[in-house]
mmCIF file of C-alpha atoms and ligand atoms in Angstrom:
data_model
loop_
_atom_site.group_PDB
_atom_site.id
_atom_site.type_symbol
_atom_site.label_atom_id
_atom_site.label_comp_id
_atom_site.label_asym_id
_atom_site.label_seq_id
_atom_site.Cartn_x
_atom_site.Cartn_y
_atom_site.Cartn_z
ATOM 1 C CA MET A 1 -14.838 -26.388 34.797
ATOM 2 C CA SER A 2 -16.118 -26.001 31.189
ATOM 3 C CA LYS A 3 -13.505 -25.331 28.604
ATOM 4 C CA PRO A 4 -13.426 -21.926 26.763
ATOM 5 C CA ASN A 5 -15.323 -21.952 23.349
ATOM 6 C CA VAL A 6 -13.175 -21.108 20.340
ATOM 7 C CA PHE A 7 -13.716 -20.948 16.482
ATOM 8 C CA VAL A 8 -10.820 -22.169 14.403
ATOM 9 C CA THR A 9 -11.370 -21.121 10.832
ATOM 10 C CA ARG A 10 -9.427 -23.901 9.100
ATOM 11 C CA MET A 11 -7.633 -27.136 9.731
ATOM 12 C CA ILE A 12 -4.232 -26.026 11.002
ATOM 13 C CA PRO A 13 -1.235 -28.437 11.345
ATOM 14 C CA GLU A 14 -1.791 -31.112 13.990
ATOM 15 C CA PRO A 15 0.675 -29.881 16.661
ATOM 16 C CA GLY A 16 -1.329 -26.668 16.972
ATOM 17 C CA LEU A 17 -4.806 -28.100 16.566
ATOM 18 C CA ALA A 18 -4.001 -30.812 19.205
ATOM 19 C CA ARG A 19 -3.006 -28.117 21.587
ATOM 20 C CA VAL A 20 -6.176 -26.154 20.978
ATOM 21 C CA GLN A 21 -8.274 -29.182 21.237
ATOM 22 C CA GLU A 22 -6.844 -30.153 24.497
ATOM 23 C CA ALA A 23 -7.478 -26.759 26.050
ATOM 24 C CA CYS A 24 -10.667 -25.575 24.359
ATOM 25 C CA GLN A 25 -14.068 -26.506 23.112
ATOM 26 C CA VAL A 26 -13.343 -26.221 19.450
ATOM 27 C CA ASP A 27 -15.666 -25.344 16.519
ATOM 28 C CA LEU A 28 -13.414 -26.249 13.613
ATOM 29 C CA TRP A 29 -14.039 -25.234 10.012
ATOM 30 C CA THR A 30 -12.709 -28.276 8.007
ATOM 31 C CA ASP A 31 -13.485 -27.075 4.495
ATOM 32 C CA GLU A 32 -10.586 -26.357 2.198
ATOM 33 C CA LEU A 33 -11.973 -23.017 1.396
ATOM 34 C CA PRO A 34 -12.434 -20.296 4.001
ATOM 35 C CA PRO A 35 -15.796 -19.744 5.714
ATOM 36 C CA THR A 36 -17.856 -17.116 3.884
ATOM 37 C CA ARG A 37 -18.367 -13.827 5.627
ATOM 38 C CA ASP A 38 -21.870 -14.761 6.668
ATOM 39 C CA VAL A 39 -20.700 -18.004 8.179
ATOM 40 C CA MET A 40 -17.848 -16.269 10.009
ATOM 41 C CA LEU A 41 -20.354 -13.732 11.385
ATOM 42 C CA GLU A 42 -22.467 -16.621 12.638
ATOM 43 C CA LYS A 43 -19.620 -18.861 13.931
ATOM 44 C CA VAL A 44 -17.851 -16.207 16.090
ATOM 45 C CA ARG A 45 -21.177 -15.433 18.049
ATOM 46 C CA GLY A 46 -20.516 -16.007 21.687
ATOM 47 C CA VAL A 47 -16.995 -17.443 21.323
ATOM 48 C CA ASP A 48 -14.133 -16.764 23.787
ATOM 49 C CA GLY A 49 -11.455 -16.985 21.243
ATOM 50 C CA LEU A 50 -10.875 -16.831 17.479
ATOM 51 C CA LEU A 51 -7.990 -18.575 15.591
ATOM 52 C CA CYS A 52 -8.028 -17.227 12.109
ATOM 53 C CA LEU A 53 -5.952 -17.167 8.912
ATOM 54 C CA LEU A 54 -4.778 -14.325 6.702
ATOM 55 C CA THR A 55 -7.813 -15.108 4.392
ATOM 56 C CA ASP A 56 -10.289 -14.031 7.294
ATOM 57 C CA ARG A 57 -11.264 -10.410 7.648
ATOM 58 C CA VAL A 58 -11.633 -9.371 11.235
ATOM 59 C CA ASP A 59 -13.122 -5.917 11.654
ATOM 60 C CA ASP A 60 -15.500 -3.879 13.750
ATOM 61 C CA GLU A 61 -18.562 -5.839 12.348
ATOM 62 C CA LEU A 62 -17.034 -9.215 13.086
ATOM 63 C CA LEU A 63 -15.945 -8.143 16.594
ATOM 64 C CA ASP A 64 -19.417 -6.939 17.308
ATOM 65 C CA ALA A 65 -20.965 -10.108 16.086
ATOM 66 C CA ALA A 66 -18.681 -12.105 18.348
ATOM 67 C CA GLY A 67 -19.783 -10.185 21.368
ATOM 68 C CA PRO A 68 -18.172 -8.648 24.473
ATOM 69 C CA GLN A 69 -16.961 -11.981 25.824
ATOM 70 C CA LEU A 70 -14.373 -12.290 23.040
ATOM 71 C CA LYS A 71 -10.939 -12.403 24.634
ATOM 72 C CA VAL A 72 -8.494 -13.006 21.913
ATOM 73 C CA VAL A 73 -7.820 -12.986 18.154
ATOM 74 C CA SER A 74 -4.974 -15.264 17.120
ATOM 75 C CA ASN A 75 -3.784 -14.969 13.560
ATOM 76 C CA HIS A 76 -1.935 -17.936 12.093
ATOM 77 C CA ALA A 77 0.438 -15.708 10.253
ATOM 78 C CA VAL A 78 3.039 -13.097 10.887
ATOM 79 C CA GLY A 79 1.265 -10.483 8.791
ATOM 80 C CA TYR A 80 -1.977 -9.116 10.249
ATOM 81 C CA ASP A 81 -3.324 -6.662 7.620
ATOM 82 C CA ASN A 82 -6.446 -8.852 7.661
ATOM 83 C CA ILE A 83 -7.214 -7.620 11.097
ATOM 84 C CA ASP A 84 -8.366 -4.187 12.193
ATOM 85 C CA VAL A 85 -5.987 -4.099 15.078
ATOM 86 C CA ASP A 86 -7.350 -0.721 16.299
ATOM 87 C CA ALA A 87 -10.845 -2.140 16.478
ATOM 88 C CA ALA A 88 -9.584 -4.932 18.549
ATOM 89 C CA THR A 89 -7.504 -2.684 20.830
ATOM 90 C CA ALA A 90 -10.540 -0.289 21.273
ATOM 91 C CA ARG A 91 -12.298 -3.466 22.780
ATOM 92 C CA GLY A 92 -9.331 -4.465 24.814
ATOM 93 C CA ILE A 93 -8.825 -7.571 22.721
ATOM 94 C CA PRO A 94 -5.278 -8.779 22.226
ATOM 95 C CA VAL A 95 -4.236 -9.898 18.741
ATOM 96 C CA GLY A 96 -1.641 -12.652 18.286
ATOM 97 C CA ASN A 97 0.691 -13.389 15.414
ATOM 98 C CA THR A 98 3.502 -15.811 14.624
ATOM 99 C CA PRO A 99 6.715 -13.726 14.105
ATOM 100 C CA GLY A 100 10.277 -15.179 13.837
ATOM 101 C CA ILE A 101 9.688 -18.838 13.166
ATOM 102 C CA LEU A 102 8.855 -18.350 9.435
ATOM 103 C CA THR A 103 11.695 -15.822 8.736
ATOM 104 C CA ASP A 104 14.044 -18.538 7.239
ATOM 105 C CA ALA A 105 11.349 -20.303 5.219
ATOM 106 C CA THR A 106 10.172 -16.975 3.740
ATOM 107 C CA ALA A 107 13.625 -15.732 3.039
ATOM 108 C CA ASP A 108 14.504 -19.018 1.354
ATOM 109 C CA PHE A 109 11.407 -18.788 -0.917
ATOM 110 C CA ALA A 110 12.199 -15.113 -1.732
ATOM 111 C CA PHE A 111 15.632 -16.211 -2.838
ATOM 112 C CA ALA A 112 14.274 -19.193 -4.762
ATOM 113 C CA LEU A 113 12.058 -16.722 -6.650
ATOM 114 C CA LEU A 114 15.082 -14.365 -7.284
ATOM 115 C CA MET A 115 17.081 -17.329 -8.744
ATOM 116 C CA ALA A 116 14.172 -18.787 -10.681
ATOM 117 C CA ALA A 117 13.309 -15.412 -12.304
ATOM 118 C CA ALA A 118 16.875 -14.457 -13.110
ATOM 119 C CA ARG A 119 17.851 -17.856 -14.513
ATOM 120 C CA ARG A 120 14.430 -18.510 -16.146
ATOM 121 C CA VAL A 121 13.860 -21.789 -14.396
ATOM 122 C CA VAL A 122 10.032 -21.885 -15.125
ATOM 123 C CA GLU A 123 10.409 -20.881 -18.727
ATOM 124 C CA ALA A 124 13.189 -23.410 -19.256
ATOM 125 C CA ASP A 125 11.013 -26.182 -17.850
ATOM 126 C CA ALA A 126 8.154 -25.207 -20.193
ATOM 127 C CA TYR A 127 10.725 -24.896 -23.127
ATOM 128 C CA VAL A 128 11.819 -28.458 -22.655
ATOM 129 C CA ARG A 129 8.323 -29.953 -22.111
ATOM 130 C CA ALA A 130 7.110 -28.091 -25.294
ATOM 131 C CA GLY A 131 9.742 -29.882 -27.392
ATOM 132 C CA LYS A 132 11.604 -26.603 -28.246
ATOM 133 C CA TRP A 133 14.969 -27.904 -27.095
ATOM 134 C CA ARG A 134 16.665 -28.810 -30.319
ATOM 135 C CA THR A 135 20.265 -28.232 -29.530
ATOM 136 C CA TRP A 136 22.589 -26.381 -27.080
ATOM 137 C CA GLY A 137 22.448 -22.768 -28.043
ATOM 138 C CA PRO A 138 24.793 -19.983 -27.085
ATOM 139 C CA SER A 139 21.839 -17.466 -26.675
ATOM 140 C CA ILE A 140 19.093 -19.640 -25.364
ATOM 141 C CA LEU A 141 17.149 -18.380 -22.312
ATOM 142 C CA LEU A 142 19.704 -15.767 -21.268
ATOM 143 C CA GLY A 143 19.093 -13.856 -17.982
ATOM 144 C CA PRO A 144 20.822 -11.376 -15.729
ATOM 145 C CA GLU A 145 23.831 -12.501 -13.819
ATOM 146 C CA VAL A 146 23.235 -13.101 -10.058
ATOM 147 C CA ALA A 147 26.828 -13.067 -8.919
ATOM 148 C CA GLY A 148 28.113 -9.474 -8.652
ATOM 149 C CA SER A 149 24.545 -7.963 -8.818
ATOM 150 C CA THR A 150 22.891 -5.519 -6.504
ATOM 151 C CA LEU A 151 19.818 -6.532 -4.471
ATOM 152 C CA GLY A 152 17.591 -3.777 -3.135
ATOM 153 C CA ILE A 153 15.500 -4.882 -0.186
ATOM 154 C CA ILE A 154 12.462 -2.836 0.684
ATOM 155 C CA GLY A 155 11.529 -3.442 4.355
ATOM 156 C CA PHE A 156 14.545 -4.526 6.375
ATOM 157 C CA GLY A 157 13.098 -6.435 9.259
ATOM 158 C CA ARG A 158 13.678 -9.936 10.185
ATOM 159 C CA ILE A 159 12.819 -11.419 6.775
ATOM 160 C CA GLY A 160 14.537 -8.723 4.708
ATOM 161 C CA GLN A 161 17.693 -9.204 6.707
ATOM 162 C CA ALA A 162 17.415 -13.028 6.276
ATOM 163 C CA VAL A 163 17.359 -12.367 2.528
ATOM 164 C CA ALA A 164 20.440 -10.166 2.799
ATOM 165 C CA LYS A 165 22.242 -12.957 4.604
ATOM 166 C CA ARG A 166 21.634 -15.370 1.734
ATOM 167 C CA ALA A 167 22.623 -12.738 -0.824
ATOM 168 C CA ALA A 168 26.138 -12.501 0.807
ATOM 169 C CA GLY A 169 26.828 -16.063 -0.064
ATOM 170 C CA PHE A 170 26.010 -15.348 -3.788
ATOM 171 C CA ASN A 171 28.415 -12.405 -3.945
ATOM 172 C CA ILE A 172 25.437 -9.959 -4.122
ATOM 173 C CA GLN A 173 25.709 -6.453 -2.851
ATOM 174 C CA VAL A 174 22.831 -5.399 -0.686
ATOM 175 C CA ILE A 175 21.182 -1.962 -0.422
ATOM 176 C CA TYR A 176 18.039 -1.519 1.554
ATOM 177 C CA HIS A 177 15.327 0.956 2.352
ATOM 178 C CA SER A 178 13.302 0.623 5.523
ATOM 179 C CA PRO A 179 10.527 2.932 6.633
ATOM 180 C CA ARG A 180 10.994 1.566 10.177
ATOM 181 C CA PRO A 181 14.256 2.000 12.180
ATOM 182 C CA VAL A 182 16.505 -1.100 11.750
ATOM 183 C CA ASP A 183 18.376 -2.623 14.767
ATOM 184 C CA ASN A 184 21.906 -3.833 14.180
ATOM 185 C CA PRO A 185 21.843 -3.891 10.290
ATOM 186 C CA PRO A 186 24.548 -6.010 8.772
ATOM 187 C CA ALA A 187 27.547 -3.911 8.129
ATOM 188 C CA ALA A 188 27.763 -5.015 4.321
ATOM 189 C CA ALA A 189 24.239 -3.598 3.721
ATOM 190 C CA ARG A 190 23.935 0.031 2.697
ATOM 191 C CA PRO A 191 20.836 2.018 3.506
ATOM 192 C CA VAL A 192 19.571 4.158 0.692
ATOM 193 C CA ASP A 193 16.530 6.229 -0.155
ATOM 194 C CA LEU A 194 13.740 4.483 -2.197
ATOM 195 C CA ASP A 195 14.658 6.232 -5.452
ATOM 196 C CA THR A 196 18.249 5.256 -5.191
ATOM 197 C CA LEU A 197 17.280 1.716 -4.335
ATOM 198 C CA LEU A 198 14.953 1.440 -7.415
ATOM 199 C CA ARG A 199 17.520 2.950 -9.730
ATOM 200 C CA GLU A 200 20.540 0.839 -8.627
ATOM 201 C CA ALA A 201 19.079 -2.530 -7.827
ATOM 202 C CA ASP A 202 19.305 -5.455 -10.236
ATOM 203 C CA PHE A 203 16.830 -7.320 -7.995
ATOM 204 C CA VAL A 204 14.171 -5.589 -5.831
ATOM 205 C CA SER A 205 12.728 -7.823 -3.079
ATOM 206 C CA LEU A 206 9.750 -6.591 -1.055
ATOM 207 C CA HIS A 207 9.546 -7.338 2.671
ATOM 208 C CA MET A 208 7.389 -4.714 4.299
ATOM 209 C CA PRO A 209 4.040 -5.079 5.849
ATOM 210 C CA LEU A 210 0.851 -3.940 4.021
ATOM 211 C CA THR A 211 -0.193 -0.506 5.471
ATOM 212 C CA PRO A 212 -1.958 2.505 3.931
ATOM 213 C CA GLU A 213 1.525 3.781 3.394
ATOM 214 C CA THR A 214 2.863 0.783 1.598
ATOM 215 C CA ARG A 215 -0.212 0.030 -0.605
ATOM 216 C CA HIS A 216 0.907 0.395 -4.276
ATOM 217 C CA LEU A 217 4.313 1.602 -3.222
ATOM 218 C CA ILE A 218 5.511 -0.194 -6.305
ATOM 219 C CA ASP A 219 3.476 1.748 -8.868
ATOM 220 C CA ALA A 220 4.051 2.941 -12.457
ATOM 221 C CA ALA A 221 6.470 5.617 -11.296
ATOM 222 C CA ALA A 222 8.554 3.162 -9.147
ATOM 223 C CA LEU A 223 8.559 0.635 -11.902
ATOM 224 C CA ALA A 224 9.725 3.302 -14.362
ATOM 225 C CA LYS A 225 12.777 4.044 -12.157
ATOM 226 C CA MET A 226 13.859 0.377 -12.262
ATOM 227 C CA LYS A 227 16.601 -0.875 -14.643
ATOM 228 C CA PRO A 228 15.167 -2.522 -17.840
ATOM 229 C CA THR A 229 17.242 -5.595 -16.753
ATOM 230 C CA ALA A 230 15.705 -5.593 -13.227
ATOM 231 C CA VAL A 231 13.711 -8.369 -11.472
ATOM 232 C CA LEU A 232 10.890 -7.623 -8.914
ATOM 233 C CA ILE A 233 10.319 -10.191 -6.211
ATOM 234 C CA ASN A 234 7.288 -9.990 -3.866
ATOM 235 C CA THR A 235 6.786 -12.292 -0.994
ATOM 236 C CA ALA A 236 5.148 -9.525 1.263
ATOM 237 C CA ARG A 237 1.582 -8.663 0.363
ATOM 238 C CA GLY A 238 -0.122 -8.458 -3.116
ATOM 239 C CA PRO A 239 -1.430 -4.886 -2.771
ATOM 240 C CA VAL A 240 2.016 -3.381 -2.195
ATOM 241 C CA VAL A 241 2.451 -3.735 -5.990
ATOM 242 C CA ASP A 242 -0.010 -1.916 -8.400
ATOM 243 C CA GLN A 243 -0.576 -5.007 -10.561
ATOM 244 C CA VAL A 244 -2.020 -3.039 -13.454
ATOM 245 C CA ALA A 245 1.201 -1.067 -13.653
ATOM 246 C CA LEU A 246 3.250 -4.203 -13.231
ATOM 247 C CA TYR A 247 1.418 -5.862 -16.061
ATOM 248 C CA ALA A 248 2.190 -2.921 -18.316
ATOM 249 C CA ALA A 249 5.857 -2.867 -17.346
ATOM 250 C CA LEU A 250 6.295 -6.681 -17.851
ATOM 251 C CA LYS A 251 4.408 -6.650 -21.067
ATOM 252 C CA ALA A 252 6.452 -3.751 -22.576
ATOM 253 C CA LYS A 253 9.651 -5.323 -21.093
ATOM 254 C CA ARG A 254 10.432 -2.147 -19.234
ATOM 255 C CA ILE A 255 11.760 -4.477 -16.463
ATOM 256 C CA PHE A 256 13.118 -7.935 -17.109
ATOM 257 C CA ALA A 257 10.945 -10.131 -14.954
ATOM 258 C CA ALA A 258 8.867 -10.497 -11.805
ATOM 259 C CA ALA A 259 8.122 -13.215 -9.398
ATOM 260 C CA LEU A 260 5.088 -12.983 -7.092
ATOM 261 C CA ASP A 261 4.221 -15.257 -4.182
ATOM 262 C CA VAL A 262 1.354 -12.862 -3.352
ATOM 263 C CA THR A 263 -1.142 -11.125 -5.564
ATOM 264 C CA ASP A 264 -4.113 -8.796 -5.293
ATOM 265 C CA PRO A 265 -6.590 -10.439 -5.083
ATOM 266 C CA GLU A 266 -5.724 -13.877 -3.850
ATOM 267 C CA PRO A 267 -6.260 -16.267 -5.416
ATOM 268 C CA LEU A 268 -5.468 -14.621 -8.727
ATOM 269 C CA PRO A 269 -8.507 -14.948 -11.091
ATOM 270 C CA MET A 270 -7.885 -17.307 -14.012
ATOM 271 C CA ASP A 271 -8.716 -14.512 -16.479
ATOM 272 C CA SER A 272 -5.944 -12.253 -15.100
ATOM 273 C CA PRO A 273 -3.810 -10.893 -17.948
ATOM 274 C CA LEU A 274 -0.696 -11.685 -15.629
ATOM 275 C CA LEU A 275 -1.149 -15.340 -16.496
ATOM 276 C CA ALA A 276 -0.276 -14.817 -20.113
ATOM 277 C CA LEU A 277 3.191 -13.233 -19.332
ATOM 278 C CA ASP A 278 6.261 -15.395 -19.867
ATOM 279 C CA ASN A 279 8.460 -13.078 -17.796
ATOM 280 C CA LEU A 280 6.402 -13.498 -14.590
ATOM 281 C CA ILE A 281 6.591 -16.460 -12.046
ATOM 282 C CA LEU A 282 3.473 -16.905 -9.824
ATOM 283 C CA ALA A 283 3.173 -18.825 -6.605
ATOM 284 C CA PRO A 284 0.257 -19.322 -4.364
ATOM 285 C CA HIS A 285 1.381 -17.534 -1.267
ATOM 286 C CA ILE A 286 3.582 -20.327 -0.148
ATOM 287 C CA ALA A 287 6.681 -18.562 1.083
ATOM 288 C CA SER A 288 6.335 -19.836 4.682
ATOM 289 C CA ALA A 289 5.337 -23.360 3.504
ATOM 290 C CA GLY A 290 8.128 -25.279 5.137
ATOM 291 C CA ALA A 291 6.492 -28.260 6.763
ATOM 292 C CA ALA A 292 8.297 -27.735 10.156
ATOM 293 C CA THR A 293 7.665 -23.982 9.839
ATOM 294 C CA ARG A 294 3.985 -24.481 9.441
ATOM 295 C CA ASP A 295 3.892 -26.841 12.494
ATOM 296 C CA LYS A 296 5.612 -24.115 14.513
ATOM 297 C CA MET A 297 3.245 -21.475 13.180
ATOM 298 C CA ALA A 298 0.192 -23.628 14.280
ATOM 299 C CA ARG A 299 1.714 -24.088 17.620
ATOM 300 C CA MET A 300 2.440 -20.451 18.256
ATOM 301 C CA ALA A 301 -0.964 -19.453 16.970
ATOM 302 C CA ALA A 302 -2.520 -22.102 19.432
ATOM 303 C CA GLU A 303 -0.339 -20.772 22.260
ATOM 304 C CA ASN A 304 -1.551 -17.253 21.656
ATOM 305 C CA LEU A 305 -5.156 -18.478 21.550
ATOM 306 C CA ILE A 306 -4.940 -20.437 24.717
ATOM 307 C CA ALA A 307 -3.147 -17.766 26.650
ATOM 308 C CA GLY A 308 -5.835 -15.293 25.477
ATOM 309 C CA VAL A 309 -8.857 -17.285 26.543
ATOM 310 C CA ARG A 310 -7.236 -17.846 29.907
ATOM 311 C CA GLY A 311 -6.682 -14.163 30.401
ATOM 312 C CA GLU A 312 -2.973 -14.517 30.263
ATOM 313 C CA ARG A 313 -0.616 -12.345 28.214
ATOM 314 C CA LEU A 314 -0.177 -13.674 24.619
ATOM 315 C CA PRO A 315 3.227 -14.856 23.949
ATOM 316 C CA ASN A 316 3.263 -12.780 20.666
ATOM 317 C CA CYS A 317 0.903 -9.846 20.889
ATOM 318 C CA VAL A 318 0.793 -7.141 18.164
ATOM 319 C CA ASN A 319 -1.221 -4.686 20.298
ATOM 320 C CA PRO A 320 0.428 -4.850 23.791
ATOM 321 C CA GLU A 321 -1.187 -1.577 24.638
ATOM 322 C CA VAL A 322 -4.147 -3.715 25.591
ATOM 323 C CA TYR A 323 -2.202 -4.678 28.677
ATOM 324 C CA GLU A 324 -1.642 -1.120 29.889
ATOM 325 C CA ASP A 325 -3.877 0.152 32.626
HETATM 326 C C1 GLV B 401 2.193 -15.123 5.558
HETATM 327 O O1 GLV B 401 2.018 -14.341 4.641
HETATM 328 C C2 GLV B 401 2.306 -14.514 6.845
HETATM 329 O O2 GLV B 401 2.064 -13.395 7.087
HETATM 330 O O3 GLV B 401 2.501 -15.324 7.789
#
């Protein structure tokens, strides 16, 4: 029996790729950069399955270009705002993602950004390399205290709660705001409304999905409510922050600092004014980039893809309604 045809839009870690290659006839995009839109539209034509990355837009046009035989879209990410899930559901196509396994790696990185921004690690490194370190100084590179501070977590799902766990070890009080109901929140974490969170938090860390409701949730008005000593951390999705407003707030020192693992757009253009700010740390969307985590993501994305092309239920499906009669 011939193997199902799939398009894999990038080299994914070997444990996942090997699984896909064993089970499917694979068209693999091996470039470092994602396929262009035109290439995507061409490559998906006639495939049974698509394994894509968060850099690939999957919408009505692409699903039509693929054709009615397409059985599954498997995203190599937990977030799936790059996929028009309603368009997939309308065609009865299950969409897979990779929840759970990247929770710790992402929470670790959010915490690394929190610590680095508070204690000015990146500025300190630049300071030493620039030859500015002339003596020990009582007032050099001061930052807000971490111990005894309040962390406001927006979006209190798996990753938000994992950040809260880490905060407990640093003697940080946690308040949170979650648009979705929270199962078994840790007793020490206090739910608050968004305004209270913005006003009370010394650190604000974002962990919600990108949806029409969360786009630019952190806008000029939200930033204006934050303390002048506050730090904003974003490991969620770039567009949840209004970057123009963030630039203005950082430039005018209306908040102390920010640390972004995600930006809008990605990659951040080299002429972005954000790059000139000392009180901003930037990373290239690497919060889940633990080596073992990425292997597990690739494996899970492969398992979703293979189940889908075989007509089996995906182990992790974001639109299970496709299985309802
Ligand atoms: C990364 O951002 C992911 O959604 O997995």
